[in-house]
Short mmCIF file of C-alpha atoms in Angstrom, two decimals:
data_model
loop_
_atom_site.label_atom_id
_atom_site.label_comp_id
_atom_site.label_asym_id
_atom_site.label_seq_id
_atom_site.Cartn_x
_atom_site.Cartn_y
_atom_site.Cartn_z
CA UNK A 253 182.03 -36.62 155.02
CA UNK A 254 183.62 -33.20 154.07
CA UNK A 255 181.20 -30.36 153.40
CA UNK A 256 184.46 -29.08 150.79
CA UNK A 257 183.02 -29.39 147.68
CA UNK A 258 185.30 -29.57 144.71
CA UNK A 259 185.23 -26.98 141.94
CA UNK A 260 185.89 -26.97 138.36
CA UNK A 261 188.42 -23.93 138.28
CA UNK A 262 190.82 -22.78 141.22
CA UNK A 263 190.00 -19.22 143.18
CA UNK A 264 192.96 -17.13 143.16
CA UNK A 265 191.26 -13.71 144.03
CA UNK A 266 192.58 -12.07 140.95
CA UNK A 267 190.67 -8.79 142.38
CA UNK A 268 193.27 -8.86 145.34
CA UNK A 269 195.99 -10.61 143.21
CA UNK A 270 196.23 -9.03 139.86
CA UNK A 271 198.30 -10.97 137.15
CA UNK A 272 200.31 -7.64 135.95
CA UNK A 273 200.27 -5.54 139.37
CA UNK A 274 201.23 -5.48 142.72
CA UNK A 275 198.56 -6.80 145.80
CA UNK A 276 195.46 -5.24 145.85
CA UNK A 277 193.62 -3.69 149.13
CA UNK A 278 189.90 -4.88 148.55
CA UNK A 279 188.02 -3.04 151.04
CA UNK A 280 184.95 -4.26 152.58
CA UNK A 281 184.58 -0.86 153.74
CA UNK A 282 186.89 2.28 151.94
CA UNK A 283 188.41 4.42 154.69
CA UNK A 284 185.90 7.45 155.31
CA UNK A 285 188.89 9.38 155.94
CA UNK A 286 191.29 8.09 153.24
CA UNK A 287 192.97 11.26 151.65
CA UNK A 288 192.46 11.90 147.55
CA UNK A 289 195.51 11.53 147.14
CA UNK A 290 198.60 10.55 148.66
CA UNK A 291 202.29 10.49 147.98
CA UNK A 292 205.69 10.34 149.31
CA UNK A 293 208.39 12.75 150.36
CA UNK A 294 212.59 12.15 150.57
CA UNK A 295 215.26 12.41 153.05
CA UNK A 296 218.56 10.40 151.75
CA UNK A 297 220.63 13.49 151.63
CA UNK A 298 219.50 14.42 155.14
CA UNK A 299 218.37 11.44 157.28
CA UNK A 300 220.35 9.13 154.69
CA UNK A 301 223.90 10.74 155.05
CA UNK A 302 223.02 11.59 159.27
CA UNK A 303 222.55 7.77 159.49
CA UNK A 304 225.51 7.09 157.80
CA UNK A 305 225.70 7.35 154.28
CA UNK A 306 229.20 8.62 153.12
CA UNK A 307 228.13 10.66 149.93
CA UNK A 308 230.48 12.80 147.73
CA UNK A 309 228.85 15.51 146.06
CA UNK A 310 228.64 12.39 142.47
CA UNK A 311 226.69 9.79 144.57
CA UNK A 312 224.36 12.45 146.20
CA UNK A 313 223.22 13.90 142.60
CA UNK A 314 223.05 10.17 141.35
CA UNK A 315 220.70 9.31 144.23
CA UNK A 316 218.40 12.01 143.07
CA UNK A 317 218.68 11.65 139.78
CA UNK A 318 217.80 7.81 140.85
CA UNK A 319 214.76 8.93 142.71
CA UNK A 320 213.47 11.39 139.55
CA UNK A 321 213.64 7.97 136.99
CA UNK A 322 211.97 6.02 139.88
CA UNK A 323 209.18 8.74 140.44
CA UNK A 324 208.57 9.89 136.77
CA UNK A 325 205.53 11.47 136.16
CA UNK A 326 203.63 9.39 139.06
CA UNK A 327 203.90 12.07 141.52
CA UNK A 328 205.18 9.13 143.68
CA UNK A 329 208.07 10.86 145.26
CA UNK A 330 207.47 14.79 145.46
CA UNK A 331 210.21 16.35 147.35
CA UNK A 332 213.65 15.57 148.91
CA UNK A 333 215.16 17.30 151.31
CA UNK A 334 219.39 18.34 151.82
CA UNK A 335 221.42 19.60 154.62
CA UNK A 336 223.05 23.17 153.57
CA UNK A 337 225.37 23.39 156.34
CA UNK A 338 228.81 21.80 154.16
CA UNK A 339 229.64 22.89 150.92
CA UNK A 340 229.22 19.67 149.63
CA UNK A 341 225.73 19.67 150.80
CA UNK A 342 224.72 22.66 149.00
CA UNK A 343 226.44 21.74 145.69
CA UNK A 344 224.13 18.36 145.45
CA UNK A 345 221.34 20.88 146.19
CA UNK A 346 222.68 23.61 144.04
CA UNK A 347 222.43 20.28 140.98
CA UNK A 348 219.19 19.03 142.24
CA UNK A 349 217.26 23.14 141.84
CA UNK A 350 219.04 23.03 138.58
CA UNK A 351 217.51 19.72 137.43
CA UNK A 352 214.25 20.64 138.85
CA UNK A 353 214.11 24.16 137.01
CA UNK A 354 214.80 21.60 134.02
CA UNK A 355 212.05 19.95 134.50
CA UNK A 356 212.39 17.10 137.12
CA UNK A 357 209.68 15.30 138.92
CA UNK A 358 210.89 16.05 142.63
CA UNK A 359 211.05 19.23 144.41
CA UNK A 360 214.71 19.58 146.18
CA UNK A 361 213.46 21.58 149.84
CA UNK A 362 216.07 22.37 152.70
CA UNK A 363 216.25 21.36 156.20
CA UNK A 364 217.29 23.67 159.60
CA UNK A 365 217.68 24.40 163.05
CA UNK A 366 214.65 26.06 164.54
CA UNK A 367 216.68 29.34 164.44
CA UNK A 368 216.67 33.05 162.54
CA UNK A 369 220.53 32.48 161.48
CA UNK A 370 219.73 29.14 159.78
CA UNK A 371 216.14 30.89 158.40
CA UNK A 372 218.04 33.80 156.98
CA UNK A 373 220.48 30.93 155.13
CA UNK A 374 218.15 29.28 153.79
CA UNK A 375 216.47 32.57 151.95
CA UNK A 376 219.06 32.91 149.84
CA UNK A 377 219.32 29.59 148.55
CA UNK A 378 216.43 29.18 145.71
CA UNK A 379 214.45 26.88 147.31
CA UNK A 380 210.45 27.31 147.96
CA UNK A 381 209.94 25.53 151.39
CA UNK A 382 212.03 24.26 154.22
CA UNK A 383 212.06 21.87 157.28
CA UNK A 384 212.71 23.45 160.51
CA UNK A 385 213.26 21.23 163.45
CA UNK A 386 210.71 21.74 166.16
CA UNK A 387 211.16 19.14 168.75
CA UNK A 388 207.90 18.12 170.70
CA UNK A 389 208.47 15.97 173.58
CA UNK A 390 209.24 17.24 177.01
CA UNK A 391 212.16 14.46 176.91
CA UNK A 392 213.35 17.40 174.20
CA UNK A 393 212.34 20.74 175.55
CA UNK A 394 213.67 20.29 179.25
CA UNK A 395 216.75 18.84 178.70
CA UNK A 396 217.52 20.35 175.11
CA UNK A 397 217.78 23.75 176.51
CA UNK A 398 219.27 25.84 179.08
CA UNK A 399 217.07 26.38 181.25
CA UNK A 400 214.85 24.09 179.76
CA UNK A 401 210.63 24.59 179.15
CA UNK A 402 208.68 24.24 176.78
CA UNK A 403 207.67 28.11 176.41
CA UNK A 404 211.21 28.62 175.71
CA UNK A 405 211.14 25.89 173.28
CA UNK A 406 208.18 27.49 171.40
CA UNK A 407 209.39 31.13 171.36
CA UNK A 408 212.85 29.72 169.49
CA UNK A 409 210.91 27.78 167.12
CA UNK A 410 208.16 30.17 166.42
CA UNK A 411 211.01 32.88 165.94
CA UNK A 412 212.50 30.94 163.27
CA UNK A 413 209.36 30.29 161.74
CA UNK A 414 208.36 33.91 161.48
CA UNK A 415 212.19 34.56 160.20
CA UNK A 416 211.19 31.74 157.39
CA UNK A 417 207.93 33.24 156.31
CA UNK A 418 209.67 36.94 156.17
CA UNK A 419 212.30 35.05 153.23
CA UNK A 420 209.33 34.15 151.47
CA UNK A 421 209.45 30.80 152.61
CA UNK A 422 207.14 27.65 153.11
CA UNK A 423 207.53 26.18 156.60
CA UNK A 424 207.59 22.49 157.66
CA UNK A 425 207.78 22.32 161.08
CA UNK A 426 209.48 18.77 161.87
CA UNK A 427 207.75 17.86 165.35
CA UNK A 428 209.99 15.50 166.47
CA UNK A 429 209.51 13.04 168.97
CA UNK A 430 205.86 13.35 168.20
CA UNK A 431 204.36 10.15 169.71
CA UNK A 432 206.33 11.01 173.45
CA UNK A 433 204.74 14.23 173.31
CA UNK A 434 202.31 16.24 175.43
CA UNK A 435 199.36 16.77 173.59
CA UNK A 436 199.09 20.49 176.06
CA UNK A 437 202.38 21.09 173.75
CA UNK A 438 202.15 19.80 170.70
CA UNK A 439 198.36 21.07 169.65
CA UNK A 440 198.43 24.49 171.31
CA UNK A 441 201.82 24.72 169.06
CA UNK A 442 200.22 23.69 165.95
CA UNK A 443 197.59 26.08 166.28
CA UNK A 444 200.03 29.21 167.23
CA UNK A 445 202.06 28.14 164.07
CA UNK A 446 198.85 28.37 161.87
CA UNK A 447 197.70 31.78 163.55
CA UNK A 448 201.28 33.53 162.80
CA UNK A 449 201.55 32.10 158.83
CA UNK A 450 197.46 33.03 158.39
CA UNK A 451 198.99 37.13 156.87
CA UNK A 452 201.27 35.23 154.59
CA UNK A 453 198.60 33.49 152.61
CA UNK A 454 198.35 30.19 150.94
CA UNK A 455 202.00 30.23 149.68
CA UNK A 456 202.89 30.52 153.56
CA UNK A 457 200.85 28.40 155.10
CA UNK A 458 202.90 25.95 156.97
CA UNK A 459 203.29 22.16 156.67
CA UNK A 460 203.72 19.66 159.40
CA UNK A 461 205.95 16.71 160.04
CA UNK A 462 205.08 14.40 162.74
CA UNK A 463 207.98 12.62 163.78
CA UNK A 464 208.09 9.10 165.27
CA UNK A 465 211.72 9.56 166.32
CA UNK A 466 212.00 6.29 168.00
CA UNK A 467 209.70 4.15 166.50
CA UNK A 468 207.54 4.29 169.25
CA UNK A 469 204.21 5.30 167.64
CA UNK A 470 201.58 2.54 167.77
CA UNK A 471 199.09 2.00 164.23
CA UNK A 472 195.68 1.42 166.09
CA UNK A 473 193.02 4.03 166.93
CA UNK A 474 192.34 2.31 170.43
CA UNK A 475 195.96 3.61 172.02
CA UNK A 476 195.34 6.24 174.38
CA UNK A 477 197.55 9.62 173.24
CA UNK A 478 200.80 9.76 171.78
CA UNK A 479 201.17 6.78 170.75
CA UNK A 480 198.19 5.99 168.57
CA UNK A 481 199.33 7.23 164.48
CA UNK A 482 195.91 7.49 163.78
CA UNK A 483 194.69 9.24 166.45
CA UNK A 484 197.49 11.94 166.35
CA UNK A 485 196.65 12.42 162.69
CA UNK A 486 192.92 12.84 163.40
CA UNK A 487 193.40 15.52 166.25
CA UNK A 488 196.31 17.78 164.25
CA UNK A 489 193.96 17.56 161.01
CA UNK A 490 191.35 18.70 163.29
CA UNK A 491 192.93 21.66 163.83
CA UNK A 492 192.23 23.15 160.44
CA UNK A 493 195.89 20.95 158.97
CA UNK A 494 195.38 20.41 155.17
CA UNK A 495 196.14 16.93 154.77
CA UNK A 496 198.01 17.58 151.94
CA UNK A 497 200.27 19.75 154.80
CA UNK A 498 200.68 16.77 156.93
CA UNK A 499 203.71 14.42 156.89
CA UNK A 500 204.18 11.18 159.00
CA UNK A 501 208.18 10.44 160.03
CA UNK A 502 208.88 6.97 161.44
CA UNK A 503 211.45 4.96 162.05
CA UNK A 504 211.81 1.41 162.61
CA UNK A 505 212.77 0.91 166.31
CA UNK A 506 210.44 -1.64 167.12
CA UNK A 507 209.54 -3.14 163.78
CA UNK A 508 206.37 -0.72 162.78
CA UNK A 509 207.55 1.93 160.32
CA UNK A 510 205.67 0.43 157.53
CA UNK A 511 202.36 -0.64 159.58
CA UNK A 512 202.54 3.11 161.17
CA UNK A 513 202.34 4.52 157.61
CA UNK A 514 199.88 2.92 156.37
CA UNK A 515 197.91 3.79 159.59
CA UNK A 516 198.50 7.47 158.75
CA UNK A 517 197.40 7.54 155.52
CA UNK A 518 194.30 5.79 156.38
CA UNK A 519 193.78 8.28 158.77
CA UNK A 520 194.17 11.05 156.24
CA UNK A 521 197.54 12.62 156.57
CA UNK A 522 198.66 12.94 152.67
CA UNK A 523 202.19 12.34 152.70
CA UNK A 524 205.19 9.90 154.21
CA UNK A 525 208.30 11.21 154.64
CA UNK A 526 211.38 8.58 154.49
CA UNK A 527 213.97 7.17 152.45
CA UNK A 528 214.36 4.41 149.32
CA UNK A 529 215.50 1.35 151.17
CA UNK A 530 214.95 2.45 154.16
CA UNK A 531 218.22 4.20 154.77
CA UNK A 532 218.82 6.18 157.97
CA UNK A 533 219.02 6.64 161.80
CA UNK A 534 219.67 3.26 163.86
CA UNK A 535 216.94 1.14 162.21
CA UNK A 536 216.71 3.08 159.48
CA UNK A 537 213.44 5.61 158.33
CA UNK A 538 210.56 4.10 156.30
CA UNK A 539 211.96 2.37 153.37
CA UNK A 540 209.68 3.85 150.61
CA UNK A 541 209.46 2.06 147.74
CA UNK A 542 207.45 -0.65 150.71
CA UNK A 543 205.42 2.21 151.12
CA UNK A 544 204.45 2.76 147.93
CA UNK A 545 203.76 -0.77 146.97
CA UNK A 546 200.93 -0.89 149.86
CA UNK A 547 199.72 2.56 148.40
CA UNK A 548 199.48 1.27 144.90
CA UNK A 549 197.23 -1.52 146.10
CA UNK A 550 195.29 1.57 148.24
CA UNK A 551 194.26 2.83 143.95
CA UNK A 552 197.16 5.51 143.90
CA UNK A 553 199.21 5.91 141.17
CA UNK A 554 196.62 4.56 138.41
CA UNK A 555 197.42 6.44 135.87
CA UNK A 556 201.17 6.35 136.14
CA UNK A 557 203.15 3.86 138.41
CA UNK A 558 206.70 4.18 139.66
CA UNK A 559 209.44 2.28 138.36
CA UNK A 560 210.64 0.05 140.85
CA UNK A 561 213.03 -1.54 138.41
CA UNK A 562 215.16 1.67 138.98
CA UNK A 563 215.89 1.21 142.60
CA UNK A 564 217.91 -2.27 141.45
CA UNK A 565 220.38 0.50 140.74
CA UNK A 566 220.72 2.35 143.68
CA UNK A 567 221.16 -0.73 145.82
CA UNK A 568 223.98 -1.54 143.39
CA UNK A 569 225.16 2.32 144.00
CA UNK A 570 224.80 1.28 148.06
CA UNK A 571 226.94 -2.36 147.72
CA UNK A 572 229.25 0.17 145.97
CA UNK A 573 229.59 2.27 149.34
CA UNK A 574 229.71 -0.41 152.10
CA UNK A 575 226.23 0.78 152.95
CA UNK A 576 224.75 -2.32 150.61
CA UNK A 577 220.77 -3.59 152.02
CA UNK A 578 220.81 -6.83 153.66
CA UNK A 579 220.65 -9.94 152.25
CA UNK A 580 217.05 -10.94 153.45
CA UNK A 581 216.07 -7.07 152.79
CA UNK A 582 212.45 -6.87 151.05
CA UNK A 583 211.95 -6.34 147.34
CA UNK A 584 215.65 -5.45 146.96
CA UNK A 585 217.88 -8.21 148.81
CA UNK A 586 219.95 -10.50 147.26
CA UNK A 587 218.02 -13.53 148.64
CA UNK A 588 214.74 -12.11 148.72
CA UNK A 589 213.44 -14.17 146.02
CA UNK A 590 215.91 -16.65 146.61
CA UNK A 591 214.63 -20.78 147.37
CA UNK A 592 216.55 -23.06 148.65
CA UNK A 593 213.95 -25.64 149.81
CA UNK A 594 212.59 -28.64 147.37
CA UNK A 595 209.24 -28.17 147.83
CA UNK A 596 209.08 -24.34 146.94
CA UNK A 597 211.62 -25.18 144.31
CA UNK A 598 208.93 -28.14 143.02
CA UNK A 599 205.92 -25.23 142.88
CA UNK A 600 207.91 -22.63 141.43
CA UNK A 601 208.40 -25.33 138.40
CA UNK A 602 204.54 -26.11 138.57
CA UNK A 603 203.04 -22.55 138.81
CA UNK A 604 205.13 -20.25 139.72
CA UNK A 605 203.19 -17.69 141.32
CA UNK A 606 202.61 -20.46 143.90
CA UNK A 607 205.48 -19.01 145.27
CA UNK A 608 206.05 -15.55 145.03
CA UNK A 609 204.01 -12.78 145.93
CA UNK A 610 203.64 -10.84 142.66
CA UNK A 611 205.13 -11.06 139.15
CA UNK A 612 208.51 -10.14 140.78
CA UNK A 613 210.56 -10.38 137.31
CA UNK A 614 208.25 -7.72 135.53
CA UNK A 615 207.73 -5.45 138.65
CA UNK A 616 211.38 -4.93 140.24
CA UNK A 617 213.18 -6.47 137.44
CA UNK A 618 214.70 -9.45 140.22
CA UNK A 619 214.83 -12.98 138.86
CA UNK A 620 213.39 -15.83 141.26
CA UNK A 621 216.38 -17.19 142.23
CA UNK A 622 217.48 -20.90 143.91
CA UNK A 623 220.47 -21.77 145.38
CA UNK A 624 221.08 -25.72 145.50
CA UNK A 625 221.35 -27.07 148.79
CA UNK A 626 221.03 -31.23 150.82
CA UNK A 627 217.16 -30.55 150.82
CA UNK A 628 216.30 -28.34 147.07
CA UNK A 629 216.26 -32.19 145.63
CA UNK A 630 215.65 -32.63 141.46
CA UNK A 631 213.15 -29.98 141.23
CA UNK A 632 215.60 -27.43 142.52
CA UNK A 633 218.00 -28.41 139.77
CA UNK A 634 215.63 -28.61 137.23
CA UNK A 635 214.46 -24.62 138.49
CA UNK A 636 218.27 -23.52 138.57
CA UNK A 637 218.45 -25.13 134.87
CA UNK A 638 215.67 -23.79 133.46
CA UNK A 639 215.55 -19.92 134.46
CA UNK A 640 219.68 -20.08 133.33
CA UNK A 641 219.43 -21.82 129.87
CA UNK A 642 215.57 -22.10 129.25
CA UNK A 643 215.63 -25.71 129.06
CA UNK A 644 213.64 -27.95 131.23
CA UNK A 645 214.58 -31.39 132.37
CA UNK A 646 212.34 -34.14 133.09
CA UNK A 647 213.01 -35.85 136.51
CA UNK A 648 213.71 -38.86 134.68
CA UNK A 649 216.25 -37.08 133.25
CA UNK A 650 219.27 -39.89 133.26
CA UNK A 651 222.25 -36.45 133.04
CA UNK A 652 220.38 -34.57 135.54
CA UNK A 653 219.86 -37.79 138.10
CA UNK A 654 223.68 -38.15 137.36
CA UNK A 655 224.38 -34.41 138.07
CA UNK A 656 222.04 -34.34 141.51
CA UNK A 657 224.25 -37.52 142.69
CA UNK A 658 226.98 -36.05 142.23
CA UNK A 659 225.92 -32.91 143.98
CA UNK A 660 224.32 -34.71 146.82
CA UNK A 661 227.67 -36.95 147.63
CA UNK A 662 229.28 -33.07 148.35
CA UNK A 663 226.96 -32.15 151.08
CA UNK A 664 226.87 -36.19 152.53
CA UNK A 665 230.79 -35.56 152.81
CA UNK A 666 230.35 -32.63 155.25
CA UNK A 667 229.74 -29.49 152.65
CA UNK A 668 227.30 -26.62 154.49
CA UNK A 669 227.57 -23.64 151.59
CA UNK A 670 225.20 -23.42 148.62
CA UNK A 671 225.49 -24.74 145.19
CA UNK A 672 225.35 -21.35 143.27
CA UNK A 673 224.37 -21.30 139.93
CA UNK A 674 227.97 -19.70 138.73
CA UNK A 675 229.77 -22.90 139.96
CA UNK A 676 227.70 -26.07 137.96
CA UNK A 677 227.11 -23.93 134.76
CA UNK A 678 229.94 -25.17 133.17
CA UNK A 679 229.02 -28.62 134.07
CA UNK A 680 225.48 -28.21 133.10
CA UNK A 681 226.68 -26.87 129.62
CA UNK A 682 228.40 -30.05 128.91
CA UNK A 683 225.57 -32.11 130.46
CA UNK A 684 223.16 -30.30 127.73
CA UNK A 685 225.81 -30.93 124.79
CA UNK A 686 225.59 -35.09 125.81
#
């Protein structure tokens, strides 16, 4: 005999699964060390276009106009950062200060080269903070530099920061190559950074960035230094780091960029730095808007959520350039909510949310989708039908057994494409008229 015992209503865990919101995290224990709040920071016009992205001076102030109607007053996306080395460059950056002096939700900052020249170009340009690379790993400061050290490396970057705070500047020092880093470099350097901004008060106090460069970093506490996220977060924050001055970088070498956020955050560092579907170097950085779907279920963002129905239109802008997200591409893919299979086709016209993850129509604004193939069988018709003209079809259905023979005799004669919606709609208009 089973010890299952039958019940009189199913258990959905509506506390994890809300009807009307994305997955919740239900804690059996809340994160001692879980920032108050946490939030996300840009870099399409910097690690987007350096990774590949061919943007005219138009498509860069689109994308941040994109990422200001995304963000709205959630405080979801705070900053984004531009090159300032092309003219083009500085004219999107130029139209981003002017929108944010009009009142837009996200800050435009700057990035540079750890050096005076760049510092002094930056002063001039109306922004309130920049980012300053400061590479961290001895794979960096012995061969970057002639001769190569990582003294020298620190006196160039520290120069450059002191150049930055004397233009009235914010610092971010971008730490990159964080997790293949000495920790006899990278603390010491942290601390000396925080010692030479302490006469420039709070406006000066520096931010960090630490940089998983190649997706290297590792999101558990027991991985012995630099590789663990957490730990790295725990020891910099130790160091007297706000955590709202702490920014995690990944990238998604080896498949972790979204685990290794989350591990941050829970670790306390207060921001993620990375880019709305996931543009960027090789893999790409951490796509964002998966980011912030994990951080709504964390209980950010009550008040206010992000509009994730926006980004439908920047992946339109991206198909427009070439750069257009993959096909299987979370959230934002053209066949992410896409069944071809009967049986998910037969729940979908049962109870839906028996297959997908989330009210994905209401949320992102994406229609669950089906594309007919030899095994989506009657139900998958009868799904295709329904979401396209709102009429449902019995199985019995004599036009629709008629219409599935028909379609079934194309794929027994050798066919190995889809059935699309766009190619029976004509013939399921007259089957409806019969």
């Amino acid at each position: 005999m089973t010890r299952i015992e039958d019940v009189p209503l199913p258990q959905l865990f509506p506390e994890a699964y809300p009807a009307e919101r994305f997955p919740q995290f239900v804690w059996t224990q809340r994160p001692a060390t879980l920032p108050a709040q946490a939030w996300t920071t840009e870099t399409t016009h910097r690690d987007g276009q350096q990774g590949g992205l061919p943007l005219t001076v138009m498509q860069g102030v689109q994308i941040y106009d994109l990422m200001c109607a995304f963000t709205g007053d959630s405080g979801a996306i705070r900053q984004a950062e531009f090159f300032v080395y092309r003219a083009s460059d500085r004219q999107m950056l130029e139209a981003a200060l002017e929108r944010f002096r009009g009142g837009t939700p996200v800050e435009p900052t700057t990035w540079i080269r750890a050096s005076r020249k760049d510092a002094v170009l930056v002063g001039s340009l109306g922004v309130r903070e920049t980012g300053m690379l400061a590479s961290a790993s001895d794979y960096h400061t012995f061969y970057k530099f002639t001769p190569g050290g990582r003294s020298q490396a620190a006196r160039t970057y520290l120069e450059a920061v002191e150049a930055v705070l004397d233009a009235g500047l914010r610092p971010r020092l971008h730490l990159e190559d964080a997790t293949r880093a000495p920790r006899e470099f990278l603390l010491p350097f942290v601390e000396t950074v925080l010692e030479l901004a302490a006469p420039y008060g709070e406006a000066g106090r520096p931010k960090f960035r630490l940089c998983d460069t190649m997706g290297l970093g590792l999101p558990y506490d027991s991985v012995a230094w630099p590789r663990s996220v957490p730990g790295m977060v725990r020891e910099v924050l130790a160091l007297g780091v706000y955590s709202e001055h702490l920014e995690f970088h990944p990238h998604n070498d080896t498949h972790l960029v979204v685990a290794n956020c989350l591990a941050a955050v829970m670790a306390g560092c207060g921001a993620i730095n990375g880019t709305l579907l996931g543009k960027g170097e090789r893999t790409g950085n951490a796509p964002l808007e998966g980011v912030l779907l994990q951080l709504l279920g964390m209980g950010y963002f009550v008040d206010q959520t992000p509009d994730f129905t926006q980004l439908n239109t920047l992946a339109e802008l991206y198909e427009g350039l070439g750069q257009g997200v993959p096909a299987k591409y979370p959230l934002y893919g053209k066949d992410a909510h896409r069944t071809r299979a009967g049986i998910h086709a037969d729940g979908l016209n049962k109870f839906w949310p028996m297959y997908a993850p989330f009210d994905v129509p209401r949320l992102l604004g994406r229609p669950l989708e089906l594309s007919l193939t030899k095994d989506s069988g009657l139900a998958g018709l009868i799904f295709l039908i329904k979401g396209h003209t709102q009429v449902e079809l019995h199985k019995d259905d004599s036009r629709l057994q008629e219409l599935h023979a028909q379609l079934n005799t194309e794929f027994e004669a050798g066919r190995q494409t889809a059935v699309e919606w766009e190619e029976i709609a004509g013939r399921v208009q007259e089957l409806l008229e019969l």
